[in-house]
Amino acid sequence: LGSAYREGFARVLSQEGISYVMAMDADFSHDPVRIPVLIKTARQRRADLVIGSRYTPGGRVRGWDWKRLLLSSTANKLCTLLLGNQVKDYTAGFRCYRTGALKLINLASVRAEGYAFQVEMAARVLRKGLKVVEVPIEFAERRAGASKFGGGILAEAVFVLVLLFLKRLIT
């Protein structure tokens, strides 16, 4: 996941005249109809990162069992506790980045490869002092494909979160 994002971002950043980059899941968990809302929010609120959030007021998750919902909400609460309460949905994949913000982040140094990529990117945006805004979305269970979540991804997420927390303490 992380290498795909880095390559995609690098391709976009090599082009002229692009102001925003959208990122979203390709399994229809994110409704493409909401793309203009994220872009409009970025423009109007001068945000460097807009997150389509399941956990901000008005956001919701549809189609998950209680175990998956508990895992996701607990992970996000832990991220908020360790990384700062500016973000309620650190793990969300529905995002709009201002290209100028991406240029300020050394994408080649982003370590995470799995879902922790989202957490690391949000933390880096915040660490640069950039503006993050969340807009509520409805996240639906995927219509196609299968989850790639497993023990290795969970271990990486914990490792990355601890590293980001330690960096936050040091800087």
Backbone as numpy.savetxt, mean C-alpha at the origin, in Angstrom:
# Nx Ny Nz CAx CAy CAz Cx Cy Cz
6.07 -9.99 -6.02 5.25 -8.79 -6.02 6.11 -7.54 -6.02
7.08 -7.50 -5.12 7.92 -6.31 -5.01 8.71 -6.03 -6.27
9.28 -7.07 -6.88 10.06 -6.84 -8.10 9.17 -6.36 -9.24
7.94 -6.84 -9.30 7.01 -6.38 -10.34 6.68 -4.90 -10.15
6.42 -4.50 -8.91 6.17 -3.09 -8.63 7.37 -2.22 -8.98
8.55 -2.64 -8.54 9.75 -1.84 -8.82 9.96 -1.68 -10.32
9.79 -2.76 -11.07 9.97 -2.67 -12.52 8.90 -1.78 -13.15
7.66 -1.93 -12.73 6.59 -1.09 -13.27 6.80 0.38 -12.94
7.17 0.67 -11.71 7.42 2.05 -11.32 8.60 2.63 -12.12
9.65 1.85 -12.28 10.81 2.32 -13.04 10.43 2.66 -14.48
9.59 1.84 -15.08 9.15 2.12 -16.45 8.34 3.41 -16.53
7.45 3.59 -15.59 6.64 4.81 -15.58 7.53 6.03 -15.34
8.45 5.93 -14.40 9.31 7.06 -14.07 10.28 7.42 -15.20
10.50 6.50 -16.11 11.37 6.80 -17.25 10.64 7.59 -18.34
9.34 7.75 -18.19 8.52 8.49 -19.16 8.35 9.94 -18.70
8.10 10.81 -19.64 7.84 12.22 -19.33 6.35 12.47 -19.25
5.95 13.41 -18.42 4.58 13.90 -18.41 3.58 13.06 -17.63
4.04 12.08 -16.87 3.13 11.26 -16.07 3.16 11.79 -14.64
2.01 12.16 -14.13 1.93 12.76 -12.80 1.61 11.76 -11.70
0.83 10.72 -12.05 0.37 9.76 -11.05 0.50 8.34 -11.57
0.71 7.43 -10.63 0.80 6.00 -10.94 -0.24 5.29 -10.09
-1.07 4.49 -10.73 -2.05 3.68 -10.02 -1.49 2.28 -9.82
-1.81 1.70 -8.67 -1.48 0.31 -8.39 -2.73 -0.34 -7.81
-3.01 -1.55 -8.28 -4.18 -2.25 -7.77 -4.05 -3.74 -8.03
-4.82 -4.52 -7.30 -4.83 -5.96 -7.52 -5.48 -6.27 -8.86
-4.98 -7.27 -9.53 -5.49 -7.64 -10.85 -6.58 -8.71 -10.78
-7.05 -9.02 -9.57 -8.05 -10.08 -9.42 -9.45 -9.54 -9.16
-9.64 -8.27 -9.43 -10.93 -7.57 -9.27 -11.36 -7.40 -7.81
-10.41 -7.49 -6.89 -10.72 -7.16 -5.50 -10.90 -5.65 -5.35
-10.23 -4.90 -6.21 -10.36 -3.44 -6.24 -11.21 -3.07 -7.45
-12.20 -2.26 -7.21 -13.11 -1.85 -8.27 -12.47 -0.72 -9.09
-12.18 -0.95 -10.37 -11.54 0.08 -11.20 -12.35 1.37 -11.29
-13.64 1.30 -11.00 -14.49 2.48 -11.03 -14.00 3.53 -10.01
-13.27 3.08 -8.99 -12.78 3.99 -7.94 -11.47 4.69 -8.30
-10.86 4.31 -9.42 -9.59 4.94 -9.83 -9.70 6.47 -9.89
-10.72 7.03 -10.55 -10.81 8.50 -10.60 -10.91 9.15 -9.23
-11.51 8.47 -8.26 -11.61 9.01 -6.90 -10.22 9.15 -6.29
-9.37 8.13 -6.46 -8.02 8.20 -5.90 -7.21 9.30 -6.57
-7.31 9.42 -7.89 -6.56 10.46 -8.61 -7.07 11.85 -8.23
-8.38 12.01 -8.19 -8.97 13.30 -7.81 -8.54 13.69 -6.39
-8.53 12.73 -5.48 -8.11 12.99 -4.11 -6.64 13.42 -4.08
-5.81 12.75 -4.85 -4.38 13.12 -4.90 -4.23 14.56 -5.37
-4.97 14.93 -6.40 -4.87 16.29 -6.93 -5.42 17.32 -5.95
-6.64 17.10 -5.48 -7.30 18.09 -4.63 -6.62 18.26 -3.28
-6.14 17.16 -2.72 -5.54 17.24 -1.38 -4.02 17.29 -1.43
-3.48 17.38 -2.65 -2.03 17.44 -2.85 -1.31 16.32 -2.10
-1.86 15.12 -2.27 -1.32 13.95 -1.59 -0.24 13.29 -2.45
0.76 12.77 -1.79 1.83 12.04 -2.47 1.47 10.57 -2.63
0.63 10.08 -1.73 0.14 8.72 -1.79 -1.31 8.72 -1.32
-2.19 8.17 -2.14 -3.58 7.97 -1.73 -3.80 6.47 -1.67
-4.31 6.04 -0.54 -4.56 4.62 -0.31 -6.06 4.38 -0.30
-6.50 3.43 -1.12 -7.88 2.96 -1.06 -7.98 2.04 0.15
-8.62 2.52 1.20 -8.54 1.87 2.51 -9.80 1.10 2.88
-9.57 -0.10 3.39 -10.64 -0.92 3.94 -10.97 -0.52 5.36
-10.02 0.13 6.04 -10.13 0.34 7.48 -10.30 1.79 7.90
-10.50 2.68 6.94 -10.83 4.05 7.28 -12.36 4.15 7.30
-12.94 5.09 8.03 -14.41 5.16 8.08 -15.05 5.15 6.69
-16.00 4.26 6.51 -16.68 4.09 5.22 -16.12 2.93 4.41
-14.92 2.46 4.75 -14.32 1.32 4.05 -14.86 0.02 4.61
-14.77 -1.02 3.78 -15.23 -2.33 4.26 -14.63 -3.46 3.42
-14.76 -4.65 3.95 -14.31 -5.86 3.28 -15.54 -6.74 3.08
-15.66 -7.30 1.88 -16.79 -8.17 1.57 -16.27 -9.53 1.12
-16.80 -10.60 1.74 -16.49 -11.95 1.29 -15.37 -12.66 2.01
-14.82 -12.08 3.07 -13.77 -12.74 3.82 -14.36 -13.47 5.02
-13.74 -14.59 5.39 -14.15 -15.24 6.62 -13.51 -14.51 7.81
-13.95 -14.83 9.01 -13.50 -14.11 10.18 -12.01 -14.24 10.42
-11.41 -15.39 10.05 -9.97 -15.60 10.28 -9.13 -14.65 9.41
-9.52 -14.54 8.16 -8.76 -13.67 7.25 -8.94 -12.21 7.64
-10.14 -11.84 8.02 -10.41 -10.47 8.46 -9.63 -10.15 9.73
-9.58 -11.10 10.66 -8.83 -10.90 11.89 -7.34 -10.75 11.61
-6.79 -11.59 10.74 -5.37 -11.51 10.39 -5.05 -10.15 9.77
-5.87 -9.71 8.81 -5.62 -8.44 8.13 -5.76 -7.26 9.08
-6.82 -7.22 9.85 -7.02 -6.07 10.74 -5.96 -6.04 11.83
-5.56 -7.20 12.34 -4.51 -7.26 13.36 -3.17 -6.80 12.78
-2.85 -7.26 11.58 -1.60 -6.84 10.93 -1.57 -5.33 10.75
-2.68 -4.75 10.32 -2.71 -3.30 10.12 -2.64 -2.54 11.43
-3.27 -3.06 12.47 -3.18 -2.39 13.78 -1.75 -2.46 14.31
-1.07 -3.56 14.07 0.33 -3.68 14.48 1.20 -2.70 13.71
0.98 -2.60 12.41 1.72 -1.62 11.60 1.48 -0.21 12.12
0.24 0.12 12.40 -0.10 1.45 12.91 0.61 1.72 14.23
0.63 0.73 15.09 1.29 0.87 16.39 2.79 1.09 16.23
3.43 0.30 15.36 4.89 0.34 15.24 5.40 1.42 14.29
4.60 1.79 13.30 5.08 2.72 12.26 4.45 4.11 12.34
3.42 4.26 13.12 2.77 5.55 13.25 1.33 5.48 12.81
0.50 6.29 13.45 -0.92 6.18 13.21 -1.45 7.02 12.05
-0.57 7.44 11.16 -1.01 8.22 10.01 -1.79 7.37 9.02
-1.62 6.06 9.05 -2.24 5.16 8.08 -3.01 4.07 8.83
-4.20 3.80 8.36 -5.02 2.73 8.95 -4.93 1.42 8.15
-4.58 1.52 6.87 -4.53 0.33 6.01 -3.18 0.26 5.29
-2.15 -0.07 6.07 -0.79 -0.15 5.53 -0.66 -1.23 4.45
-1.45 -2.27 4.53 -1.28 -3.41 3.61 -2.12 -3.30 2.34
-2.89 -2.24 2.21 -3.75 -2.08 1.03 -2.92 -1.99 -0.25
-3.44 -2.60 -1.31 -2.75 -2.56 -2.59 -3.35 -1.59 -3.59
-4.47 -0.97 -3.25 -5.13 -0.02 -4.16 -4.60 1.37 -3.82
-3.70 1.88 -4.70 -2.95 3.09 -4.38 -2.76 3.98 -5.60
-2.62 5.25 -5.29 -2.25 6.25 -6.29 -1.04 7.00 -5.75
0.09 6.86 -6.44 1.32 7.55 -6.07 1.54 8.74 -6.98
1.98 9.85 -6.42 2.46 10.96 -7.23 3.85 10.56 -7.71
4.12 10.71 -9.01 5.41 10.26 -9.53 6.57 10.99 -8.86
6.36 12.24 -8.52 7.42 12.98 -7.82 7.78 12.34 -6.49
6.80 11.77 -5.82 7.06 11.08 -4.55 7.87 9.81 -4.79
7.50 9.07 -5.83 8.25 7.84 -6.14 9.71 8.15 -6.48
9.94 9.29 -7.11 11.32 9.67 -7.46 12.16 9.97 -6.23
11.51 10.35 -5.14 12.23 10.64 -3.89 12.62 9.39 -3.12
11.99 8.28 -3.48 12.25 7.01 -2.80 13.23 6.21 -3.64
14.25 5.68 -3.02 15.20 4.82 -3.73 14.54 3.45 -3.91
13.82 3.27 -5.02 13.05 2.04 -5.23 13.93 0.80 -5.24
15.16 0.95 -5.71 16.06 -0.21 -5.76 16.40 -0.72 -4.36
16.25 0.14 -3.36 16.59 -0.28 -1.99 15.38 -0.82 -1.22
14.21 -0.82 -1.83 13.04 -1.38 -1.17 13.25 -2.89 -1.09
13.25 -3.43 0.12 13.63 -4.83 0.34 12.49 -5.83 0.11
11.30 -5.46 0.49 10.20 -6.42 0.54 9.84 -6.94 -0.85
9.55 -8.20 -0.90 9.11 -8.84 -2.15 7.64 -9.24 -2.10
7.14 -9.58 -0.93 5.75 -10.02 -0.80 4.84 -8.86 -0.45
3.79 -9.17 0.29 2.80 -8.16 0.65 3.39 -7.06 1.52
4.50 -7.32 2.16 5.15 -6.30 2.98 5.65 -5.13 2.13
5.68 -5.32 0.81 6.06 -4.22 -0.08 5.17 -3.01 0.17
3.87 -3.24 0.34 2.94 -2.13 0.57 3.27 -1.40 1.86
3.59 -2.16 2.88 3.92 -1.58 4.19 5.19 -0.75 4.07
6.20 -1.32 3.44 7.48 -0.62 3.30 7.33 0.66 2.48
6.56 0.61 1.42 6.38 1.81 0.59 5.67 2.92 1.38
4.61 2.58 2.10 3.91 3.60 2.89 4.85 4.19 3.95
5.63 3.32 4.59 6.57 3.80 5.62 7.62 4.73 5.01
8.11 4.41 3.83 9.11 5.27 3.18 8.52 6.61 2.79
7.30 6.61 2.29 6.63 7.87 1.93 6.51 8.74 3.19
6.06 8.15 4.28 5.92 8.90 5.53 7.27 9.38 6.06
8.28 8.53 5.96 9.61 8.89 6.47 10.19 10.09 5.69
9.80 10.24 4.44 10.24 11.39 3.64 9.45 12.65 3.99
8.47 12.52 4.89 7.66 13.68 5.27 6.59 14.02 4.25
6.24 13.05 3.41 5.26 13.28 2.36 3.85 13.01 2.88
2.89 13.46 2.12 1.49 13.40 2.55 0.79 12.13 2.08
0.19 11.42 3.03 -0.58 10.21 2.75 -2.03 10.48 3.13
-2.94 10.14 2.23 -4.37 10.30 2.46 -5.03 8.96 2.18
-6.03 8.61 2.98 -6.79 7.39 2.74 -8.22 7.74 2.33
-8.73 6.99 1.37 -10.14 7.12 0.98 -10.79 5.75 1.18
-12.03 5.73 1.63 -12.67 4.44 1.87 -12.99 3.71 0.57
-12.79 2.40 0.60 -13.19 1.54 -0.52 -13.86 0.29 0.04
-14.55 -0.39 -0.84 -15.04 -1.72 -0.52 -14.12 -2.71 -1.20
-13.51 -3.56 -0.40 -12.61 -4.59 -0.91 -13.41 -5.88 -1.00
-13.46 -6.46 -2.18 -14.23 -7.69 -2.40 -13.29 -8.88 -2.55
-13.74 -10.03 -2.11 -12.98 -11.27 -2.32 -12.70 -11.41 -3.81
-11.52 -11.90 -4.14 -11.10 -12.02 -5.55 -12.08 -12.85 -6.35
-12.22 -12.47 -7.64 -13.06 -13.22 -8.57 -12.25 -14.21 -9.39
-10.94 -14.02 -9.38 -10.07 -14.89 -10.19 -8.75 -15.07 -9.46
-8.07 -16.16 -9.75 -6.76 -16.41 -9.17 -6.83 -16.96 -7.77
-5.65 -17.16 -7.20 -5.54 -17.73 -5.86 -4.55 -16.91 -5.05
-4.73 -16.91 -3.75 -3.84 -16.19 -2.86 -2.45 -16.82 -2.89
-1.44 -15.97 -2.78 -0.07 -16.44 -2.71 0.47 -16.34 -1.29
-0.41 -16.02 -0.35 -0.02 -15.85 1.05 0.40 -17.19 1.63
1.51 -17.17 2.34 2.00 -18.39 2.99 2.99 -18.03 4.08
3.61 -19.04 4.63 4.54 -18.86 5.74 5.72 -17.97 5.41
6.27 -18.11 4.21 7.42 -17.29 3.80 7.05 -15.81 3.70
5.87 -15.55 3.18 5.41 -14.16 3.06 5.15 -13.57 4.43
4.59 -14.36 5.32 4.34 -13.90 6.69 5.65 -13.61 7.41
6.63 -14.50 7.26 7.94 -14.30 7.91 8.60 -13.03 7.37
8.53 -12.82 6.06 9.11 -11.61 5.48 8.40 -10.38 6.03
7.08 -10.43 6.14 6.32 -9.28 6.64 6.74 -8.92 8.05
6.91 -9.91 8.91 7.32 -9.65 10.29 8.73 -9.05 10.29
9.64 -9.63 9.51 11.01 -9.14 9.43 11.06 -7.69 8.95
10.33 -7.40 7.88 10.31 -6.04 7.32 9.71 -5.06 8.33
8.63 -5.46 8.99 8.00 -4.57 9.97 8.95 -4.25 11.12
9.68 -5.24 11.60 10.64 -5.01 12.67 11.74 -4.05 12.20
12.26 -4.27 10.99 13.29 -3.36 10.44 12.77 -1.93 10.33
11.56 -1.77 9.81 10.98 -0.43 9.65 10.77 0.23 11.01
10.35 -0.55 11.99 10.16 -0.01 13.34 11.50 0.45 13.92
12.53 -0.35 13.76 13.85 0.02 14.27 14.37 1.29 13.57
14.16 1.39 12.26 14.57 2.61 11.55 13.82 3.81 12.07
12.53 3.63 12.36 11.72 4.72 12.90 12.27 5.17 14.25
12.72 4.25 15.08 13.28 4.60 16.39 14.59 5.35 16.26
15.39 4.95 15.29 16.72 5.52 15.11 16.66 6.92 14.50
15.73 7.11 13.55 15.69 8.41 12.84 14.67 9.35 13.40
